mmCIF file with all atom_site columns, C-alpha atoms and ligand atoms in Angstrom:
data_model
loop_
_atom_site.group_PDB
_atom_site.id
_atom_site.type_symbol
_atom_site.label_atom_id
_atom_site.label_alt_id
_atom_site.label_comp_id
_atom_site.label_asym_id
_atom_site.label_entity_id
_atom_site.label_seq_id
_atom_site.pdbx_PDB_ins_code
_atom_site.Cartn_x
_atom_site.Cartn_y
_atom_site.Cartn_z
_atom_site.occupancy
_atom_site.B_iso_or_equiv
_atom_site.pdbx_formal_charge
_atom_site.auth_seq_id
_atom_site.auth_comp_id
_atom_site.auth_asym_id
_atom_site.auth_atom_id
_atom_site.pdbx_PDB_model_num
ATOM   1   C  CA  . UNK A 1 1   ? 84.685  78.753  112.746 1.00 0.00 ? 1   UNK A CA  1
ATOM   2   C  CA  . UNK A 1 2   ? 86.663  81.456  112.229 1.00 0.00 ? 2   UNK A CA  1
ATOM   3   C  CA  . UNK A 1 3   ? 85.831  84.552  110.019 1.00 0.00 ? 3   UNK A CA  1
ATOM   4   C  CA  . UNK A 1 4   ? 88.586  86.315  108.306 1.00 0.00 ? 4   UNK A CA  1
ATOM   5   C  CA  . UNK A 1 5   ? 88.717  89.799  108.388 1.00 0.00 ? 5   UNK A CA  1
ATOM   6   C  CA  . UNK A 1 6   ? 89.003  91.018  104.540 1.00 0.00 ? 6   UNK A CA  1
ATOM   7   C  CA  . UNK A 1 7   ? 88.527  94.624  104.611 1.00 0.00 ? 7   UNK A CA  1
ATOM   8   C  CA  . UNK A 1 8   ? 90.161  97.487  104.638 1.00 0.00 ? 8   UNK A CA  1
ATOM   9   C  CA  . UNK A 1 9   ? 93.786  97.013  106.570 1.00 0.00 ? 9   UNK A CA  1
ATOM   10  C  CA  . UNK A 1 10  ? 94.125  93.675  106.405 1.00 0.00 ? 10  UNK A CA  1
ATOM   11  C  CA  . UNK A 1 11  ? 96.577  93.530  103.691 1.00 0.00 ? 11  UNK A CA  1
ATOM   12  C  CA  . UNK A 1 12  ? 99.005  91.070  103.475 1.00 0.00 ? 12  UNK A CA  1
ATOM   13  C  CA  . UNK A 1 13  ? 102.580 92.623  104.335 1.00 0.00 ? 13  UNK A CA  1
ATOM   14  C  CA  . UNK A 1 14  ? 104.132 91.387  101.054 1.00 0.00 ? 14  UNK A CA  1
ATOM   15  C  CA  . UNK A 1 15  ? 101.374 93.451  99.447  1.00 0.00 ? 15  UNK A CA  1
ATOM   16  C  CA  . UNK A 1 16  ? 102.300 96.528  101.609 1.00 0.00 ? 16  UNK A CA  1
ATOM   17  C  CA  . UNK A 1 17  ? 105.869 96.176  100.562 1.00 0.00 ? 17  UNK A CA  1
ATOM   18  C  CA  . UNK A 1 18  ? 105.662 96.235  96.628  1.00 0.00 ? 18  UNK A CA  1
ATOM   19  C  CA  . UNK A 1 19  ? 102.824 99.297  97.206  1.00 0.00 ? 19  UNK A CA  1
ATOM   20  C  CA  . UNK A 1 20  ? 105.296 101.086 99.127  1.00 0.00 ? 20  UNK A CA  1
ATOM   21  C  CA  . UNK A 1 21  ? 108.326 100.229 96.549  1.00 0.00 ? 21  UNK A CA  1
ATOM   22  C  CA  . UNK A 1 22  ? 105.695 101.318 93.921  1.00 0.00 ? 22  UNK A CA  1
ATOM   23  C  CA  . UNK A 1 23  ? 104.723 104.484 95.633  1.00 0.00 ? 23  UNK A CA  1
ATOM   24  C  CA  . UNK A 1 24  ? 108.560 105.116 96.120  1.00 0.00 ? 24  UNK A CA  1
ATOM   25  C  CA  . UNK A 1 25  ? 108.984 105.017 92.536  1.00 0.00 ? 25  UNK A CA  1
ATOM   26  C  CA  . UNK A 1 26  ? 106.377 106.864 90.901  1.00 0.00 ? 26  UNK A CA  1
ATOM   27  C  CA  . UNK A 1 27  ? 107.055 109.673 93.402  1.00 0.00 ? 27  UNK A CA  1
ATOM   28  C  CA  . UNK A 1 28  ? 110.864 109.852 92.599  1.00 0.00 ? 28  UNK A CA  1
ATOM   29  C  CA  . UNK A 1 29  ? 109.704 109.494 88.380  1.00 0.00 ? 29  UNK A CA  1
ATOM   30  C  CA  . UNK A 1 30  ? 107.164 112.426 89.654  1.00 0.00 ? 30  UNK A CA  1
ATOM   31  C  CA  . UNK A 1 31  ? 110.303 114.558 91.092  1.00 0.00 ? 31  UNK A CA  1
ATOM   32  C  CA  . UNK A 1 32  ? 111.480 113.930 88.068  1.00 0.00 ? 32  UNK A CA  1
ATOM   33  C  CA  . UNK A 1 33  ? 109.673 114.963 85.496  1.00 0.00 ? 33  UNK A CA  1
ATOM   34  C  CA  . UNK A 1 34  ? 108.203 117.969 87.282  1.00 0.00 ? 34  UNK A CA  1
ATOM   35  C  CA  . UNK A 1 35  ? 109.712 120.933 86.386  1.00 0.00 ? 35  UNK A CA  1
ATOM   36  C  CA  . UNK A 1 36  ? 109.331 119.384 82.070  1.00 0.00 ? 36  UNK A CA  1
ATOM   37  C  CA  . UNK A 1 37  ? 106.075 117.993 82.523  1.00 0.00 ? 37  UNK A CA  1
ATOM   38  C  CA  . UNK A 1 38  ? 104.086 118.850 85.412  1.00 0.00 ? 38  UNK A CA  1
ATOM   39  C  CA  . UNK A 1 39  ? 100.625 117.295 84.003  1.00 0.00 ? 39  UNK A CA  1
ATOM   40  C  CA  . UNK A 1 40  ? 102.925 114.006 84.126  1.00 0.00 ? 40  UNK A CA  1
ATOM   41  C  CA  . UNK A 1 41  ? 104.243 114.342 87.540  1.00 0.00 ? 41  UNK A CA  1
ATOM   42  C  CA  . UNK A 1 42  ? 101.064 115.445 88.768  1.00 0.00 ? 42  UNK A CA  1
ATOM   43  C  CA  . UNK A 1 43  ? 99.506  112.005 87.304  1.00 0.00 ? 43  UNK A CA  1
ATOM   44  C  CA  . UNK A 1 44  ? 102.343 110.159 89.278  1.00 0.00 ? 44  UNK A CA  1
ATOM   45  C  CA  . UNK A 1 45  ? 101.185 111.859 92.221  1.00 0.00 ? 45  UNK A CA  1
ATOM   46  C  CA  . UNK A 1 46  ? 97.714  111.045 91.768  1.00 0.00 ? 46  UNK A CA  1
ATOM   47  C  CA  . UNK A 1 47  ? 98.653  107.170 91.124  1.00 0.00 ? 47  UNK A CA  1
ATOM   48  C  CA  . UNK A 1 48  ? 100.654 107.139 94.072  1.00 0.00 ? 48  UNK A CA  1
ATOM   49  C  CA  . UNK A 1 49  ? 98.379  108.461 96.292  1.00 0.00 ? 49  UNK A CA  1
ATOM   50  C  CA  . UNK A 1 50  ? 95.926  106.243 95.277  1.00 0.00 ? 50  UNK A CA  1
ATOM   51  C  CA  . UNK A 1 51  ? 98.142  103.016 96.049  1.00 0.00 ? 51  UNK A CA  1
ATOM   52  C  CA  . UNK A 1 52  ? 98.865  104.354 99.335  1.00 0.00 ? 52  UNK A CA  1
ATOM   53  C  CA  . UNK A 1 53  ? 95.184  104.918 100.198 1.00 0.00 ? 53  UNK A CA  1
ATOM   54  C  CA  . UNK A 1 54  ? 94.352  101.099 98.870  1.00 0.00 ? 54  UNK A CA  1
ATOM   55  C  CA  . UNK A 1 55  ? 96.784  99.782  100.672 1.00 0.00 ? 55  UNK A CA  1
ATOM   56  C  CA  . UNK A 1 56  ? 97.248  101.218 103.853 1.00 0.00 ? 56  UNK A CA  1
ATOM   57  C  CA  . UNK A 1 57  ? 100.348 102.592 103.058 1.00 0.00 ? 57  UNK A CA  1
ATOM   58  C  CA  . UNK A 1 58  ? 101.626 105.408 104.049 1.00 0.00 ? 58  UNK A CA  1
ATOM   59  C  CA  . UNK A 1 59  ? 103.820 108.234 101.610 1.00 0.00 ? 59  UNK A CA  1
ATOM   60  C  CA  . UNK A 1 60  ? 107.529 108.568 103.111 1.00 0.00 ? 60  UNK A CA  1
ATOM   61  C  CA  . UNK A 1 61  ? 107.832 111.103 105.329 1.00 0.00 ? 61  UNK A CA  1
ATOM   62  C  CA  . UNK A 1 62  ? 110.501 112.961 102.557 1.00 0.00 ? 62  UNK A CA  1
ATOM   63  C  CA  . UNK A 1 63  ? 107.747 112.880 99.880  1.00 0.00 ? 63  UNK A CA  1
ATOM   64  C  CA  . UNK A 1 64  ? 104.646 114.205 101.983 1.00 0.00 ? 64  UNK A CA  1
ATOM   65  C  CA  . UNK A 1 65  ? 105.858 117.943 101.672 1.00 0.00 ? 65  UNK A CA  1
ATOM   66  C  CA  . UNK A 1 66  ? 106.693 117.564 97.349  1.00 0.00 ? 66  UNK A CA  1
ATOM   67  C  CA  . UNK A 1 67  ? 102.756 117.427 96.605  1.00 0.00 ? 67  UNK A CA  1
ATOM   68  C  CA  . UNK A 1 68  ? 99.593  118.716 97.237  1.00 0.00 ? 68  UNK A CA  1
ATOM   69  C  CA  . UNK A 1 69  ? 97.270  116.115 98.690  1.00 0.00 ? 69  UNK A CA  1
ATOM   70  C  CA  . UNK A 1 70  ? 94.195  117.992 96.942  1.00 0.00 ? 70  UNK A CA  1
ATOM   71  C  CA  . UNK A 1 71  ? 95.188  118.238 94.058  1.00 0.00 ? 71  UNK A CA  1
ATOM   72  C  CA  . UNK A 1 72  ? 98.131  116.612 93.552  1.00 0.00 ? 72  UNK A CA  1
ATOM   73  C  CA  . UNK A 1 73  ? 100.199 118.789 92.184  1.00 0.00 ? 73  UNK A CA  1
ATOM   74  C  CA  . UNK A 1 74  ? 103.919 118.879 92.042  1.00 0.00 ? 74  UNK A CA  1
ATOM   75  C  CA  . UNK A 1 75  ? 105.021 121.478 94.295  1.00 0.00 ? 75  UNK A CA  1
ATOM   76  C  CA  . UNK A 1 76  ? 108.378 123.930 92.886  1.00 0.00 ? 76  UNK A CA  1
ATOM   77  C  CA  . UNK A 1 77  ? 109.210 127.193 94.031  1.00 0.00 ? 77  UNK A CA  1
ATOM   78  C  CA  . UNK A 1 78  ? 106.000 128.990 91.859  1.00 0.00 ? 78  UNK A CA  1
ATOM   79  C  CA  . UNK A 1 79  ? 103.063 126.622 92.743  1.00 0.00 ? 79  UNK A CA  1
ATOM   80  C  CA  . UNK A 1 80  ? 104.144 126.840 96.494  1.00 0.00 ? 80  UNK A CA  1
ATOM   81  C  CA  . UNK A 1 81  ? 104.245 129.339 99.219  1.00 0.00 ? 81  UNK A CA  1
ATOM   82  C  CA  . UNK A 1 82  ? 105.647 128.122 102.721 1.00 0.00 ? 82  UNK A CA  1
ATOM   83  C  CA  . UNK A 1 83  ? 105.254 129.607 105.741 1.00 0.00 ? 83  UNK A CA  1
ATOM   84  C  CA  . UNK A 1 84  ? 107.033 128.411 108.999 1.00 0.00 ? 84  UNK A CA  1
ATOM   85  C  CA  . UNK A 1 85  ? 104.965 129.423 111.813 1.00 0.00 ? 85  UNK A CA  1
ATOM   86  C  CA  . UNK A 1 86  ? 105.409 128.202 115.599 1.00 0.00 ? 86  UNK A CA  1
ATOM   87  C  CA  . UNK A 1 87  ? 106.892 125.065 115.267 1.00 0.00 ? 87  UNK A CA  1
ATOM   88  C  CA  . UNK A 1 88  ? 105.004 123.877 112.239 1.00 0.00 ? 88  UNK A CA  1
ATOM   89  C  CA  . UNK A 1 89  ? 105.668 124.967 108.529 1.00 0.00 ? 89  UNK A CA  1
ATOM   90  C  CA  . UNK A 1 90  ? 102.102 125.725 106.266 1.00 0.00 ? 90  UNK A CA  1
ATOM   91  C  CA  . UNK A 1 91  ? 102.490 124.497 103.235 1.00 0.00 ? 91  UNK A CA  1
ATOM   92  C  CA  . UNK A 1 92  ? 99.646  126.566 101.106 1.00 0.00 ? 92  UNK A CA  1
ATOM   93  C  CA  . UNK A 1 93  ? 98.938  125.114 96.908  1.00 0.00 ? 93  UNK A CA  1
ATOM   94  C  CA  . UNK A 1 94  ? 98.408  128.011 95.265  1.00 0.00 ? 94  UNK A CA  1
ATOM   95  C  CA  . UNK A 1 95  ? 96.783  125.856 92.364  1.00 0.00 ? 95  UNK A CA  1
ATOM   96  C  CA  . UNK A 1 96  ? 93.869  124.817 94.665  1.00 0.00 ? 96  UNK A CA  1
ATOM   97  C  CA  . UNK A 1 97  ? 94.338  126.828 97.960  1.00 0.00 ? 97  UNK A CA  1
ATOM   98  C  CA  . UNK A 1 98  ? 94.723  124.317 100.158 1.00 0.00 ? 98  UNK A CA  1
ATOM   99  C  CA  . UNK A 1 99  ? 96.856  124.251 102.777 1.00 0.00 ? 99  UNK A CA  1
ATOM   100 C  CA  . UNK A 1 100 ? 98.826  121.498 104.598 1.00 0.00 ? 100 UNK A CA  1
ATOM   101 C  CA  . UNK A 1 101 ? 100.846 121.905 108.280 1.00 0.00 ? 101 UNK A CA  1
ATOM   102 C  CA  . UNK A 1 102 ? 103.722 119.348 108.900 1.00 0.00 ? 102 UNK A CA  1
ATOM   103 C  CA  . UNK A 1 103 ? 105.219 120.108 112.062 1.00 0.00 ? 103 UNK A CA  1
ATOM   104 C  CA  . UNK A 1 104 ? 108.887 119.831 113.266 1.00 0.00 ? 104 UNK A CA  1
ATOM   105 C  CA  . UNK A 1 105 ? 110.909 118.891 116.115 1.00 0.00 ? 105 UNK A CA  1
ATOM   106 C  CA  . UNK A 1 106 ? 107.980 118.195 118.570 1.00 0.00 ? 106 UNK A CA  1
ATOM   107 C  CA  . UNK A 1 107 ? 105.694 115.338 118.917 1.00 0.00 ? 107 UNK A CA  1
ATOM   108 C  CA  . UNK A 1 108 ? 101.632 116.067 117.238 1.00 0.00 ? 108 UNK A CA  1
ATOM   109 C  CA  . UNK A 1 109 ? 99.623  117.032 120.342 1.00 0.00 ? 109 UNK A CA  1
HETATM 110 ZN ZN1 . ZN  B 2 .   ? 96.609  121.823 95.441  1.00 0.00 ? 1   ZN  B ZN1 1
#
């Protein structure tokens, strides 16, 4: 008798694949529209990150440094300021405060 597993990351990988192509778009439609409508973009955000959190998907690595994961905000050149510090660039929302560090060029460790 065998039990399936139906939680959280056990998604089927069809499933994975249309909430990625989903994510995809509503980020691009979020690039998009920022700079007209930022309450828009930052609801595409917010959708987005949702699906990628249901799913077990993860945002594209070009898309994690557009938003704020907080509060999902659109980032331009005003709601932004970016600071590249040893080998790792802080990314600090000046909407919420927080800040996010993507590194570069070397492995996380
Ligand atoms: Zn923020």
């Amino acid at each position: 008798m065998k039990k399936r597993m139906r939680s959280r990351g056990s998604k089927p990988s069809w499933v994975k694949q249309l909430a990625g192509e989903r994510i995809e778009t509503l980020l691009s439609l979020a690039a998009e529209v920022a700079g007209e409508k930022p309450a828009r973009a930052r609801r595409y955000v917010e959708l987005a990150r949702r699906l990628s959190s249901r799913y077990n998907v993860t945002v594209p690595a070009r898309w994690k440094r557009k938003f704020c994961k907080h509060c999902f905000a659109w980032w331009n050149a005003t709601n932004v300021r970016v600071r590249a510090r040893n080998r790792a660039v802080t990314y600090k929302c000046i909407g919420c405060g927080a800040e996010s560090r993507v590194g570069y060029g070397v492995k996380k460790g």
